[in-house]
Short mmCIF file of C-alpha atoms and ligand atoms in Angstrom, two decimals:
data_model
loop_
_atom_site.label_atom_id
_atom_site.label_comp_id
_atom_site.label_asym_id
_atom_site.label_seq_id
_atom_site.Cartn_x
_atom_site.Cartn_y
_atom_site.Cartn_z
CA MET A 8 24.52 -1.27 -4.78
CA PHE A 9 20.81 -1.10 -4.12
CA THR A 10 20.00 0.50 -0.78
CA ILE A 11 16.49 -0.21 0.40
CA GLY A 12 14.66 -0.45 3.70
CA CYS A 13 11.40 0.47 5.34
CA HIS A 14 10.00 2.34 8.25
CA LEU A 15 10.68 0.47 11.52
CA SER A 16 9.53 0.92 15.09
CA ALA A 17 12.22 2.49 17.26
CA SER A 18 10.73 1.23 20.53
CA LYS A 19 13.42 -1.41 21.13
CA GLY A 20 16.38 0.75 20.20
CA TYR A 21 18.92 1.02 17.39
CA LEU A 22 20.42 -2.45 17.47
CA ALA A 23 16.96 -4.03 17.36
CA MET A 24 16.13 -1.96 14.28
CA GLY A 25 19.40 -2.96 12.62
CA ARG A 26 18.71 -6.64 13.29
CA GLN A 27 15.15 -6.36 12.02
CA ALA A 28 16.35 -4.64 8.86
CA VAL A 29 18.86 -7.37 8.09
CA ASP A 30 16.18 -9.98 8.83
CA ILE A 31 14.00 -8.67 6.01
CA SER A 32 16.94 -8.21 3.60
CA ALA A 33 17.00 -4.46 4.01
CA ASN A 34 20.28 -2.56 4.21
CA THR A 35 18.88 0.65 5.63
CA PHE A 36 15.78 1.80 7.49
CA GLN A 37 13.76 4.79 8.62
CA PHE A 38 12.44 5.41 12.13
CA PHE A 39 10.65 8.09 14.14
CA THR A 40 12.93 9.95 16.53
CA ARG A 41 10.14 9.83 19.12
CA ASN A 42 6.43 9.21 19.26
CA PRO A 43 5.17 10.45 15.87
CA ARG A 44 2.77 12.78 17.65
CA GLY A 45 5.63 14.50 19.49
CA GLY A 46 6.29 13.92 23.17
CA THR A 47 9.53 13.23 24.94
CA ALA A 48 12.18 11.03 23.39
CA LYS A 49 13.64 8.00 25.09
CA ALA A 50 17.14 8.71 26.47
CA ILE A 51 19.92 7.54 24.15
CA ASP A 52 21.46 4.31 25.41
CA GLU A 53 25.13 4.59 24.47
CA ASN A 54 25.70 0.84 24.73
CA ASP A 55 22.88 0.26 22.28
CA VAL A 56 24.19 2.91 19.91
CA ASN A 57 27.73 1.54 19.99
CA ALA A 58 26.55 -2.01 19.40
CA PHE A 59 24.44 -0.69 16.53
CA LEU A 60 27.35 1.14 14.91
CA GLU A 61 29.43 -2.08 15.05
CA PHE A 62 26.49 -4.01 13.63
CA CYS A 63 26.21 -1.57 10.71
CA LYS A 64 29.89 -2.02 9.87
CA ALA A 65 29.59 -5.79 10.01
CA THR A 66 26.39 -6.06 7.98
CA GLY A 67 26.79 -3.17 5.55
CA ILE A 68 23.81 -1.13 6.72
CA GLU A 69 24.05 2.15 4.85
CA LYS A 70 22.79 5.59 5.73
CA ILE A 71 19.75 5.57 7.97
CA LEU A 72 16.96 8.10 7.93
CA ALA A 73 15.35 9.58 11.03
CA HIS A 74 11.90 11.07 10.57
CA ALA A 75 10.71 13.95 12.75
CA PRO A 76 7.28 13.62 14.37
CA TYR A 77 4.84 14.54 11.59
CA THR A 78 2.77 16.76 13.86
CA LEU A 79 5.58 19.32 14.26
CA ASN A 80 4.84 22.59 12.50
CA LEU A 81 7.64 25.12 12.19
CA CYS A 82 5.30 27.58 10.45
CA SER A 83 2.21 27.41 12.67
CA ALA A 84 0.41 30.68 13.36
CA ASP A 85 0.76 29.86 17.07
CA GLU A 86 4.12 30.82 18.51
CA GLY A 87 3.92 28.11 21.18
CA ILE A 88 3.48 25.42 18.52
CA ARG A 89 6.37 26.83 16.49
CA THR A 90 8.64 26.91 19.53
CA PHE A 91 7.71 23.34 20.44
CA ALA A 92 8.56 22.19 16.91
CA LYS A 93 11.85 24.04 16.93
CA ASN A 94 12.90 22.72 20.34
CA THR A 95 11.94 19.18 19.42
CA MET A 96 13.92 19.31 16.20
CA ALA A 97 16.91 20.88 17.92
CA ASP A 98 16.86 18.07 20.49
CA ASP A 99 16.49 15.41 17.76
CA LEU A 100 19.45 16.82 15.87
CA LYS A 101 21.64 16.72 18.97
CA ARG A 102 20.66 13.09 19.51
CA MET A 103 21.43 12.30 15.87
CA GLU A 104 25.09 13.06 16.53
CA TYR A 105 25.32 9.75 18.43
CA THR A 106 24.93 8.15 14.99
CA PRO A 107 26.92 10.65 12.94
CA GLY A 108 26.61 11.27 9.24
CA ASN A 109 23.02 10.19 8.74
CA MET A 110 19.87 12.02 7.62
CA TYR A 111 16.93 13.68 9.37
CA ASN A 112 13.73 14.20 7.39
CA PHE A 113 10.88 16.54 8.30
CA HIS A 114 7.67 17.90 6.83
CA PRO A 115 8.27 21.60 6.17
CA GLY A 116 4.93 22.50 7.78
CA SER A 117 1.50 24.00 7.13
CA HIS A 118 1.15 27.76 6.90
CA VAL A 119 -2.49 27.55 8.12
CA GLY A 120 -3.73 30.50 6.12
CA GLN A 121 -0.77 32.82 6.74
CA GLY A 122 0.32 32.38 3.14
CA LEU A 123 3.26 30.62 1.54
CA GLU A 124 5.71 33.48 1.91
CA THR A 125 5.13 33.78 5.66
CA GLY A 126 5.28 30.01 6.01
CA ILE A 127 8.58 29.78 4.18
CA LYS A 128 10.06 32.64 6.19
CA LEU A 129 9.08 30.99 9.50
CA ILE A 130 10.61 27.68 8.37
CA THR A 131 13.90 29.24 7.31
CA ASP A 132 14.10 31.36 10.47
CA ALA A 133 13.66 28.23 12.57
CA LEU A 134 16.26 26.26 10.60
CA ASN A 135 18.70 29.12 10.99
CA GLU A 136 18.30 28.85 14.74
CA ILE A 137 18.71 25.11 15.08
CA LEU A 138 21.40 24.14 12.56
CA TRP A 139 25.01 24.48 13.63
CA ASP A 140 28.33 24.53 11.85
CA ASP A 141 29.89 21.19 12.72
CA MET A 142 26.76 19.03 12.82
CA THR A 143 27.17 15.88 10.72
CA THR A 144 23.51 15.20 9.93
CA THR A 145 21.91 16.23 6.66
CA VAL A 146 18.46 17.74 7.21
CA LEU A 147 15.97 16.77 4.53
CA LEU A 148 12.85 18.63 3.46
CA GLU A 149 10.20 16.15 2.35
CA THR A 150 8.26 16.81 -0.84
CA MET A 151 4.63 17.11 0.25
CA ALA A 152 1.29 16.20 -1.35
CA GLY A 153 -0.16 19.69 -0.90
CA LYS A 154 -2.90 18.68 1.50
CA GLY A 155 -4.54 21.72 3.15
CA SER A 156 -1.96 24.49 3.50
CA GLU A 157 1.12 22.26 3.41
CA VAL A 158 4.31 23.98 2.35
CA GLY A 159 6.64 22.03 0.07
CA SER A 160 4.40 20.49 -2.58
CA ARG A 161 6.09 22.57 -5.28
CA PHE A 162 9.82 22.24 -5.92
CA GLU A 163 9.99 26.07 -5.97
CA GLU A 164 8.89 26.18 -2.32
CA LEU A 165 11.60 23.77 -1.25
CA ARG A 166 14.12 25.80 -3.19
CA GLU A 167 13.00 28.97 -1.43
CA ILE A 168 13.39 27.34 1.97
CA ILE A 169 16.91 26.18 1.13
CA ASP A 170 17.75 29.63 -0.25
CA GLY A 171 16.83 31.16 3.11
CA VAL A 172 19.01 28.80 5.15
CA LYS A 173 22.49 30.02 6.03
CA LEU A 174 24.08 26.59 6.44
CA GLN A 175 22.93 25.30 3.06
CA ASN A 176 25.44 22.46 3.03
CA LYS A 177 23.38 20.81 5.80
CA MET A 178 20.23 20.75 3.66
CA GLY A 179 18.82 18.15 1.28
CA VAL A 180 15.51 16.85 -0.05
CA CYS A 181 13.66 13.56 0.38
CA LEU A 182 11.36 12.82 -2.54
CA ASP A 183 8.20 10.89 -1.65
CA THR A 184 6.78 9.15 -4.73
CA CYS A 185 3.20 9.19 -3.40
CA HIS A 186 3.42 12.85 -2.43
CA VAL A 187 4.95 14.17 -5.67
CA TYR A 188 2.37 12.33 -7.78
CA ASP A 189 -0.39 13.70 -5.54
CA ALA A 190 1.16 17.13 -5.91
CA GLY A 191 1.02 16.99 -9.70
CA TYR A 192 4.44 15.73 -10.77
CA ASP A 193 3.81 12.89 -13.19
CA ILE A 194 6.50 10.36 -12.30
CA LYS A 195 4.34 7.64 -13.87
CA GLU A 196 4.28 8.98 -17.43
CA ASN A 197 7.27 11.31 -17.33
CA LEU A 198 9.83 10.44 -14.64
CA GLU A 199 12.69 11.97 -16.62
CA GLY A 200 10.79 15.22 -17.05
CA VAL A 201 10.07 15.45 -13.33
CA LEU A 202 13.72 14.84 -12.47
CA GLU A 203 14.80 17.48 -14.98
CA GLU A 204 12.40 19.89 -13.33
CA PHE A 205 13.80 18.97 -9.91
CA ASP A 206 17.30 19.61 -11.19
CA ARG A 207 16.37 22.93 -12.78
CA VAL A 208 14.53 24.24 -9.71
CA ILE A 209 16.37 22.71 -6.74
CA GLY A 210 19.47 21.03 -8.15
CA ILE A 211 19.64 17.25 -8.31
CA ASP A 212 22.60 17.19 -5.91
CA ARG A 213 20.18 18.09 -3.11
CA LEU A 214 18.23 14.87 -3.60
CA CYS A 215 19.38 12.54 -0.82
CA ALA A 216 16.62 9.97 -0.25
CA ILE A 217 13.45 8.50 -1.74
CA HIS A 218 10.28 7.54 0.11
CA ILE A 219 8.94 4.80 -2.09
CA ASN A 220 5.16 4.51 -1.80
CA ASP A 221 2.30 3.80 -4.14
CA THR A 222 -0.78 6.00 -3.81
CA LYS A 223 -4.47 5.33 -3.13
CA ASN A 224 -5.46 8.41 -5.13
CA PRO A 225 -5.16 9.54 -8.75
CA PHE A 226 -2.75 12.10 -10.13
CA GLU A 227 -2.79 15.56 -8.55
CA SER A 228 -5.31 14.65 -5.85
CA HIS A 229 -3.44 16.32 -2.94
CA LYS A 230 -4.61 13.58 -0.57
CA ASP A 231 -1.49 11.83 0.80
CA ARG A 232 -2.73 8.27 1.25
CA HIS A 233 0.01 5.69 0.74
CA GLU A 234 -0.66 2.33 -0.91
CA LYS A 235 1.30 -0.91 -1.17
CA ILE A 236 3.81 -1.12 -4.03
CA GLY A 237 2.02 -1.98 -7.27
CA GLU A 238 -1.47 -1.81 -5.75
CA GLY A 239 -2.11 1.89 -6.28
CA TYR A 240 -2.31 4.43 -9.09
CA LEU A 241 1.45 4.44 -9.68
CA GLY A 242 1.76 0.70 -10.33
CA LEU A 243 4.73 -1.65 -10.26
CA GLU A 244 6.18 -0.48 -13.57
CA THR A 245 6.61 3.03 -12.20
CA PHE A 246 8.65 1.64 -9.32
CA GLU A 247 10.78 -0.47 -11.63
CA ASN A 248 11.58 2.74 -13.49
CA VAL A 249 12.22 4.67 -10.27
CA ILE A 250 14.66 2.20 -8.70
CA ASN A 251 16.55 1.65 -11.95
CA ASN A 252 16.66 5.29 -13.01
CA LYS A 253 20.26 6.39 -13.57
CA THR A 254 19.88 9.41 -11.28
CA LEU A 255 17.96 7.64 -8.52
CA ARG A 256 19.37 4.12 -8.39
CA SER A 257 22.27 5.00 -6.09
CA LEU A 258 20.05 6.78 -3.54
CA PRO A 259 18.59 5.05 -0.48
CA PHE A 260 14.92 4.00 -0.81
CA TYR A 261 12.56 3.82 2.17
CA LEU A 262 9.17 2.10 2.08
CA GLU A 263 6.35 3.74 4.03
CA THR A 264 3.62 1.56 2.61
CA PRO A 265 0.67 0.32 4.72
CA ASN A 266 2.33 -2.93 5.83
CA GLU A 267 3.37 -4.97 8.80
CA ILE A 268 6.90 -6.32 8.78
CA ASP A 269 6.14 -9.36 6.59
CA GLY A 270 4.54 -7.10 3.97
CA TYR A 271 7.63 -4.91 3.97
CA GLU A 272 9.83 -7.95 3.55
CA LYS A 273 7.82 -9.01 0.48
CA GLU A 274 8.08 -5.55 -1.06
CA ILE A 275 11.82 -5.38 -0.43
CA ARG A 276 12.29 -8.77 -2.07
CA LEU A 277 10.04 -7.77 -4.97
CA LEU A 278 11.95 -4.54 -5.58
CA ARG A 279 15.30 -6.29 -5.23
CA SER A 280 14.19 -8.74 -7.91
CA LYS A 281 13.41 -5.80 -10.22
CA PHE A 282 16.68 -3.97 -9.63
CA MET A 283 19.05 -4.33 -12.57
CA ASP A 284 22.64 -4.71 -11.41
FE1 LIG B 14 6.96 11.98 5.93
FE1 LIG B 15 7.04 10.18 3.13
ZN1 LIG B 16 2.69 10.64 3.20
#
């Protein structure tokens, strides 16, 4: 089974996202838990959630991926910013329990000159405060491009974060193809080697989801600018290899390419046509 979807707007609720996904031949999707810049989340509408859960059963929508607002920073130098990030994530994770058993992805953060070690410690401390024993959501650290002082562009950094978390069984990783290439992992020329490295450093079992994006910038540029599939430096062949890779092919893939909904539909159809059953 090939599980693929794209980033959708959450403004009309869960059922609307489910319908839109099916409309564009997706069988999963990603969405922001609230305005990507933070702010308050819309109250959960239980009727909407229940209708959505039924819809998923009927249509075969697989695991969905919630994305935290990308402005949150668990390792800011400012305590107020850290607390805001922590409270927002804690609230998101409570809301996620209305749709149990799914995934919540976040950017580890930027250490803003405090150094990697301090950054990693602040991130793990925060996670240790907000995760709880019987939560059903898996929390994913996203692999980052290494822009500015971003934490998480090296697999070792993600491993260190996970090592510091007490409830490690709640933790996973989301690999972003644009970000890892920007960070200096050559998935274009040596996908197998990168996955071996991931396995050696983090453990391949932690890999739960793939953000599938081409990149506007060359290898190791640390820029984080997504491009449409096949139109960037990675190229279509790289994505054919990624989706058919024996380790990756069973994972859910999420497009975050610069597209409106019709562009996403085209990319989903293109990638489906390249998937070897
Ligand atoms: Fe992201
Ligand atoms: Fe991403
Ligand atoms: Zn990105």
